[in-house]
XYZ file of C-alpha atoms in Angstrom:
469
model
C -11.172 6.585 -36.364
C -10.353 4.519 -33.196
C -8.870 6.759 -30.286
C -5.845 4.212 -30.301
C -4.941 4.850 -33.662
C -4.918 8.695 -33.490
C -1.381 10.489 -34.093
C 0.186 11.525 -31.043
C 0.210 14.944 -31.928
C -3.846 14.925 -31.588
C -3.997 12.924 -28.400
C -4.096 15.815 -25.390
C -1.378 15.496 -22.638
C -0.032 12.252 -24.543
C 3.863 12.386 -24.854
C 4.844 11.806 -28.425
C 6.677 8.407 -28.036
C 6.522 5.623 -25.297
C 10.178 6.156 -23.901
C 8.960 9.835 -23.498
C 5.455 8.845 -21.745
C 7.880 6.693 -19.077
C 10.102 9.725 -18.570
C 7.032 11.557 -17.898
C 5.552 9.233 -15.642
C 8.955 9.079 -13.659
C 9.279 12.645 -13.385
C 5.608 12.393 -12.064
C 6.559 9.997 -9.163
C 9.633 12.211 -8.221
C 7.569 15.178 -8.185
C 4.705 13.637 -5.851
C 6.976 12.170 -3.392
C 10.385 13.481 -3.245
C 9.520 15.402 -0.363
C 9.165 11.809 1.489
C 12.981 11.417 1.252
C 13.442 13.664 3.915
C 12.169 11.330 6.373
C 13.876 8.835 8.505
C 13.006 5.883 10.489
C 10.172 5.635 12.873
C 7.512 3.472 15.010
C 7.376 0.319 13.088
C 10.451 0.600 11.067
C 12.691 0.531 14.617
C 11.846 -3.227 15.416
C 11.369 -4.509 11.752
C 14.738 -2.811 10.293
C 17.038 -1.033 12.995
C 16.682 -3.102 16.001
C 16.616 -6.057 13.887
C 20.109 -7.647 13.836
C 19.518 -9.571 10.348
C 19.296 -6.230 8.797
C 23.341 -6.412 8.937
C 23.832 -9.637 7.557
C 25.271 -12.859 9.243
C 24.053 -15.723 11.500
C 20.916 -13.596 12.189
C 19.782 -12.974 8.509
C 20.299 -17.024 8.320
C 18.281 -17.739 10.859
C 15.455 -15.049 9.611
C 15.821 -16.904 6.520
C 15.227 -20.081 7.674
C 12.169 -19.094 9.046
C 10.758 -18.601 5.668
C 8.841 -15.386 6.618
C 9.064 -12.872 4.032
C 12.419 -13.719 2.713
C 12.665 -11.313 -0.324
C 11.337 -8.396 2.493
C 14.152 -9.097 4.547
C 16.862 -9.580 1.600
C 15.915 -6.123 0.574
C 16.491 -4.495 3.742
C 19.717 -6.374 3.791
C 20.486 -4.500 0.577
C 19.651 -1.201 1.652
C 22.123 -1.782 4.824
C 24.796 -2.350 2.866
C 24.238 0.466 0.522
C 23.031 3.141 3.114
C 23.841 1.819 6.555
C 21.073 2.701 8.654
C 20.210 5.973 6.980
C 16.640 6.188 6.617
C 16.771 8.391 3.437
C 18.108 5.637 1.819
C 15.632 3.234 2.619
C 12.896 5.661 1.630
C 14.744 6.075 -1.890
C 14.669 2.283 -2.401
C 10.860 2.593 -2.011
C 10.340 5.446 -4.250
C 12.199 3.692 -6.951
C 9.981 0.783 -6.372
C 7.113 2.831 -6.573
C 8.227 3.968 -9.907
C 8.607 0.682 -11.113
C 5.186 0.035 -9.906
C 3.578 3.063 -12.211
C 5.355 1.552 -15.137
C 4.466 -1.944 -14.694
C 0.614 -0.586 -14.709
C 1.393 1.718 -17.763
C 2.770 -1.385 -19.534
C -0.040 -3.360 -18.575
C -2.905 -0.403 -19.466
C -1.398 -0.748 -22.790
C -1.848 -3.859 -23.420
C -5.123 -3.925 -22.032
C -6.827 -0.761 -22.741
C -5.080 -0.660 -26.425
C -4.959 3.199 -25.986
C -1.988 5.044 -25.223
C -3.683 8.228 -23.728
C -6.161 5.750 -21.410
C -2.963 3.477 -20.221
C -0.599 6.984 -19.450
C -3.501 8.469 -17.544
C -4.351 4.922 -15.765
C -0.380 4.797 -14.571
C -0.405 8.373 -13.656
C -3.605 7.842 -11.406
C -1.957 5.102 -10.038
C 1.315 7.189 -9.318
C -0.507 10.130 -7.831
C -2.972 8.275 -5.158
C -2.027 9.929 -2.036
C -2.833 7.040 -0.328
C 0.076 5.406 -1.372
C 1.929 7.502 1.231
C 1.595 4.532 3.848
C 3.752 2.572 1.378
C 6.035 5.127 -0.608
C 7.404 7.145 2.270
C 7.342 4.513 5.027
C 10.160 2.107 5.036
C 7.969 -0.631 6.673
C 5.526 -0.369 3.714
C 8.253 -2.060 1.889
C 6.551 -5.635 1.939
C 3.179 -3.936 0.187
C 5.395 -2.202 -2.515
C 7.300 -5.335 -3.376
C 4.408 -7.757 -3.506
C 2.392 -5.210 -5.821
C 5.423 -4.704 -8.210
C 5.704 -8.863 -8.333
C 2.167 -9.333 -8.702
C 2.165 -6.625 -11.433
C 5.180 -8.415 -13.165
C 3.295 -11.868 -13.300
C 0.564 -10.452 -14.622
C 2.210 -9.000 -17.573
C 4.085 -12.273 -18.311
C 1.033 -13.741 -18.214
C -0.801 -11.338 -20.618
C 2.429 -12.295 -22.874
C 2.316 -15.879 -22.668
C -1.485 -15.756 -24.267
C -1.061 -13.357 -27.140
C -2.185 -14.188 -30.096
C -0.048 -16.566 -32.460
C 2.381 -17.240 -29.734
C 4.189 -20.263 -30.121
C 3.667 -23.062 -27.526
C 7.207 -23.126 -26.328
C 7.594 -19.405 -26.010
C 4.116 -19.302 -24.331
C 5.358 -21.932 -21.604
C 8.576 -19.520 -20.935
C 6.405 -16.860 -20.099
C 4.000 -18.843 -18.286
C 7.001 -20.234 -16.037
C 8.047 -16.345 -15.569
C 4.802 -15.538 -14.523
C 5.007 -18.365 -11.864
C 8.367 -16.853 -10.694
C 6.974 -13.421 -10.024
C 4.217 -14.815 -8.143
C 6.711 -16.630 -6.240
C 8.656 -13.699 -5.581
C 5.469 -11.469 -4.898
C 4.711 -14.108 -2.166
C 7.906 -14.070 -0.932
C 7.734 -10.227 0.221
C 4.028 -10.692 1.537
C 1.871 -13.624 1.881
C -0.985 -11.704 0.702
C -0.004 -12.313 -2.857
C -1.450 -15.499 -2.568
C -4.666 -13.762 -4.174
C -3.326 -13.786 -7.320
C -5.335 -16.656 -8.896
C -8.322 -14.592 -7.807
C -7.341 -11.553 -9.398
C -6.385 -13.649 -12.623
C -9.627 -15.152 -12.730
C -11.132 -11.574 -12.800
C -8.774 -10.419 -15.258
C -9.518 -13.004 -17.373
C -13.357 -13.003 -16.755
C -13.770 -9.354 -18.039
C -11.783 -9.821 -21.082
C -14.064 -9.795 -24.131
C -15.064 -13.463 -25.174
C -13.853 -15.041 -22.336
C -15.401 -18.466 -21.932
C -15.238 -20.387 -18.292
C -13.176 -23.482 -20.041
C -10.502 -20.663 -21.316
C -10.562 -19.066 -17.867
C -10.095 -22.329 -16.271
C -7.022 -23.217 -18.642
C -5.248 -19.726 -17.954
C -5.712 -20.101 -14.203
C -4.810 -23.577 -13.378
C -1.152 -23.573 -12.798
C -1.262 -20.270 -11.078
C -4.113 -21.685 -8.606
C -2.104 -24.732 -8.322
C 0.996 -23.057 -7.067
C -0.795 -20.757 -4.750
C -2.558 -23.752 -3.159
C 1.065 -25.445 -2.843
C 2.394 -21.770 -1.615
C -0.340 -21.802 0.660
C 0.413 -25.412 2.142
C 3.908 -24.797 2.546
C 3.882 -21.610 4.372
C 1.515 -22.967 7.048
C 3.626 -26.247 7.349
C 7.217 -24.277 7.838
C 6.131 -20.882 8.647
C 5.953 -20.599 12.335
C 5.649 -16.912 11.994
C 2.473 -17.231 9.762
C 0.801 -19.390 12.162
C 2.032 -17.004 14.836
C -0.072 -14.260 13.043
C -2.815 -16.343 13.008
C -2.968 -16.964 16.332
C -2.701 -13.501 17.141
C -5.627 -12.671 15.080
C -8.188 -15.215 16.410
C -7.122 -13.643 19.975
C -8.399 -10.263 18.328
C -11.698 -11.534 17.262
C -13.378 -14.792 16.069
C -14.081 -15.324 12.253
C -17.735 -14.063 12.609
C -17.180 -10.893 14.382
C -13.934 -10.076 12.209
C -16.221 -10.208 9.404
C -18.570 -8.007 10.701
C -16.300 -5.553 11.612
C -14.648 -5.519 8.180
C -18.121 -5.110 6.669
C -17.896 -1.903 8.693
C -14.571 -0.614 8.089
C -13.730 -1.924 4.512
C -16.082 0.900 2.880
C -14.479 3.424 4.849
C -10.988 2.528 4.179
C -12.079 2.412 0.489
C -13.569 6.101 0.862
C -9.877 6.913 1.745
C -8.932 7.444 -2.189
C -11.332 10.279 -2.514
C -11.084 11.677 0.861
C -7.482 12.782 1.017
C -8.108 15.127 3.836
C -9.295 11.918 5.879
C -5.831 9.927 5.611
C -3.897 9.489 8.871
C -1.614 7.007 9.847
C -4.026 6.022 12.765
C -7.953 5.810 12.237
C -10.559 5.243 14.615
C -12.679 1.837 14.642
C -15.899 1.868 12.938
C -18.854 1.400 15.510
C -21.145 -1.384 15.911
C -23.908 0.921 14.105
C -21.945 0.800 11.011
C -21.748 -2.679 10.285
C -25.486 -2.633 8.223
C -24.417 0.361 6.086
C -21.193 -0.918 5.549
C -22.481 -4.266 4.521
C -24.894 -2.517 2.219
C -22.575 -0.442 0.435
C -20.353 -3.381 -0.279
C -23.419 -4.995 -1.775
C -23.964 -2.413 -3.980
C -20.668 -2.399 -5.589
C -21.452 -6.018 -6.126
C -24.483 -5.364 -7.999
C -22.809 -2.324 -9.755
C -20.097 -4.458 -11.205
C -22.328 -7.169 -12.148
C -24.879 -4.905 -13.905
C -21.884 -3.251 -15.974
C -20.122 -6.594 -16.700
C -21.495 -6.290 -20.669
C -21.923 -2.668 -21.183
C -18.478 -1.736 -19.560
C -16.413 -4.597 -18.213
C -13.757 -1.986 -17.251
C -15.887 -0.723 -14.452
C -16.652 -4.076 -13.163
C -12.565 -4.480 -13.228
C -12.457 -1.283 -11.250
C -15.023 -1.899 -8.899
C -14.314 -6.079 -8.208
C -10.593 -5.764 -8.196
C -10.110 -3.944 -4.639
C -12.665 -6.260 -3.055
C -10.830 -9.552 -4.875
C -7.346 -7.789 -3.548
C -8.346 -7.253 0.038
C -10.475 -10.510 0.450
C -7.576 -12.355 2.526
C -7.030 -9.856 4.979
C -10.434 -8.172 5.004
C -13.132 -11.034 5.670
C -12.547 -13.604 8.289
C -9.135 -12.487 9.828
C -8.979 -9.531 12.565
C -6.755 -7.039 12.460
C -5.853 -4.558 15.136
C -6.258 -1.847 12.703
C -9.365 -1.879 10.851
C -9.346 1.126 8.718
C -6.007 1.088 6.814
C -4.138 2.578 4.351
C -1.169 0.390 3.052
C -3.132 -2.404 1.626
C -5.087 0.080 -0.730
C -1.849 0.555 -2.684
C -2.373 -2.990 -4.664
C -6.070 -2.490 -4.728
C -5.762 0.735 -6.434
C -4.750 -1.062 -9.791
C -8.239 -1.821 -10.838
C -9.567 1.322 -10.283
C -6.919 3.202 -11.927
C -7.351 1.622 -14.940
C -11.002 2.015 -15.251
C -10.687 5.609 -14.401
C -7.665 6.104 -16.951
C -9.955 4.805 -19.487
C -12.691 6.958 -18.295
C -10.545 10.355 -18.060
C -9.276 9.672 -21.711
C -12.791 9.536 -23.201
C -13.273 13.177 -21.252
C -9.913 14.668 -22.462
C -10.559 13.888 -26.026
C -13.434 16.620 -26.052
C -12.282 20.363 -27.147
C -10.759 22.519 -24.189
C -10.124 19.582 -21.931
C -6.584 19.606 -21.932
C -6.025 22.303 -19.309
C -8.328 20.704 -16.898
C -6.719 17.356 -17.212
C -3.035 19.004 -16.571
C -4.633 21.187 -13.671
C -6.179 17.852 -12.258
C -2.581 15.947 -12.675
C -1.129 19.138 -10.621
C -3.728 18.992 -7.914
C -3.174 15.461 -7.429
C 0.499 15.605 -7.469
C 0.564 18.515 -4.855
C -1.468 16.170 -2.818
C 0.809 13.483 -2.916
C 3.674 15.725 -2.024
C 1.580 17.213 0.978
C 1.323 13.606 2.286
C 4.900 12.582 2.012
C 5.663 15.855 3.322
C 3.291 14.739 6.779
C 5.245 11.264 6.736
C 8.406 12.783 6.667
C 7.553 14.861 10.056
C 6.485 12.282 12.832
C 5.627 15.122 15.160
C 3.083 16.475 12.380
C 2.210 13.096 11.499
C 1.220 11.767 14.709
C -0.457 15.022 15.900
C -2.594 14.263 12.984
C -3.649 10.897 14.014
C -4.365 12.139 17.412
C -6.864 14.551 15.583
C -8.510 11.875 13.436
C -8.386 9.209 16.483
C -8.092 11.136 19.614
C -9.145 8.167 21.533
C -6.435 6.244 20.568
C -3.637 5.681 23.225
C -1.146 4.439 20.647
C -1.437 7.831 18.698
C -0.897 9.866 21.776
C 1.721 7.608 22.879
C 3.801 7.878 19.612
C 2.985 11.302 19.402
C 4.914 12.132 22.460
C 7.504 10.017 21.380
C 7.985 12.147 18.168
C 7.683 15.227 19.936
C 10.626 14.381 22.553
C 12.844 12.938 19.799
C 12.211 16.656 18.214
C 13.141 18.680 21.760
C 9.719 19.489 22.318
C 9.390 18.287 26.103
C 6.324 20.176 27.318
C 4.335 19.212 24.376
C 5.532 15.574 25.184
C 4.648 15.541 28.696
C 1.172 16.661 27.351
C 0.688 14.087 25.026
C 2.269 11.028 27.377
C -0.494 12.442 29.980
C -3.183 12.055 27.383
C -1.876 8.357 26.557
C -1.910 7.619 30.199
C -5.091 8.622 30.865
C -6.583 6.719 27.836
C -4.348 3.213 29.158
C -2.707 3.977 32.247
C -1.656 -0.075 32.473
C 0.281 0.090 28.925
C 3.740 -0.814 30.264
C 5.234 0.588 27.316
C 3.312 3.716 28.068
C 4.261 3.919 31.527
C 8.189 3.827 30.181
C 7.925 6.148 28.336
C 6.367 8.874 30.803
C 9.165 7.878 33.058
C 11.724 8.619 30.658
C 10.013 11.674 29.716
C 9.853 13.223 33.448
C 13.329 12.199 33.958
C 14.658 14.035 30.981
C 12.904 16.733 32.041
C 14.282 16.569 35.652
C 17.525 16.637 34.250
C 17.298 19.624 32.172
C 15.648 21.471 34.941
C 18.102 24.246 36.419
C 19.460 23.054 39.607
C 17.980 25.273 42.504
C 20.664 28.184 43.267
C 22.094 28.288 47.109
C 21.522 31.375 48.786
C 24.161 33.504 48.930
C 26.090 33.714 52.490
C 26.025 37.078 54.126
C 29.048 38.699 55.271
C 29.186 38.279 59.188
C 28.306 41.515 60.783
């Protein structure tokens, strides 16, 4: 009997009904990430949200929307401000709600593709409990990636529904239109979503019985929409052109390609190395280019070799490379090893690992180890969320991971000063100055910390006057 037809009572770890499975997934999200709600606004949140007048609406918002740069993201911040004011906990609660919705979308997508309730539940749980997601879930400025990912998943769900067997043409057209609307919303949260046609091509290519003609028919409209959207963003989005110019100033395309070849395997390895996670990572050395390129080539060869025997493995290996291709090939980045872009890249691996874990758990005596695994992942996520909720701890960790980063030491000093740890802040800002003495922001912070220390120092007492003899 196929695994998907087994009674629910005979499948280890599987809730008896779909509503129970959804509730269980939401409970996992809350248990894993609730600790992050204790945090607030920090570093990039200040210019992106708190100090941006558009967050409060009004004329500043209208000017920002006219620029055309990530309007859905900006409107989400405005909605949060209307609900919470400038309370960082409220903004983080919205991020957690978006993550929970994304987990449910992964679950529904997996139910359709894997045709196995246990594998679908485990795929969604593995997506929910990835510790690297802290940079999106527990960081208010991670919102752009979270919104984009949810939009891409909704687009893929509508696409799958449109091409179900037996669906009449009129209803198919409706769901295709819904898929394009969700795609447009994803792009309006973050322009990296323009990679959707490439993801869709991969999604269709590993479907049983796929042919080049069928793939071309199903991807045609999204591809056309992506080209049109890219042209509009470039023509009318001055902010996008500014970012492109900034990227070219950092490194030329060939140099960026070499550095990404070294950095991308290190970024992907963070999925399996939660102890190495950090808000700041050191840039890879030039010696890492060849090993990195060989590692990426190995992933490609393995994906092609498994294409017929286990197509889900091909999806798991190629999805991250496709998702990261726009920002991790020819475009230079300030940070080469990153965590936030790993959020949507984890969808494909989560589906493949969910199917693999379901096969393993169906053997006798595997339910308890499975529960232990989920509990361990949830505890690791809670640890990462708690770290992000404490800026001083977050940036202390960053200076341990990247001790030569002046930015990490600068932000550590800022967090320590805000926490009232003046002696620690002075030591941290001294390290930042030693690494980059000419940075204006670091000089200004050093002066502010020094003045604050002088203001708090006790005034020297005057000698008491001796009575006249």
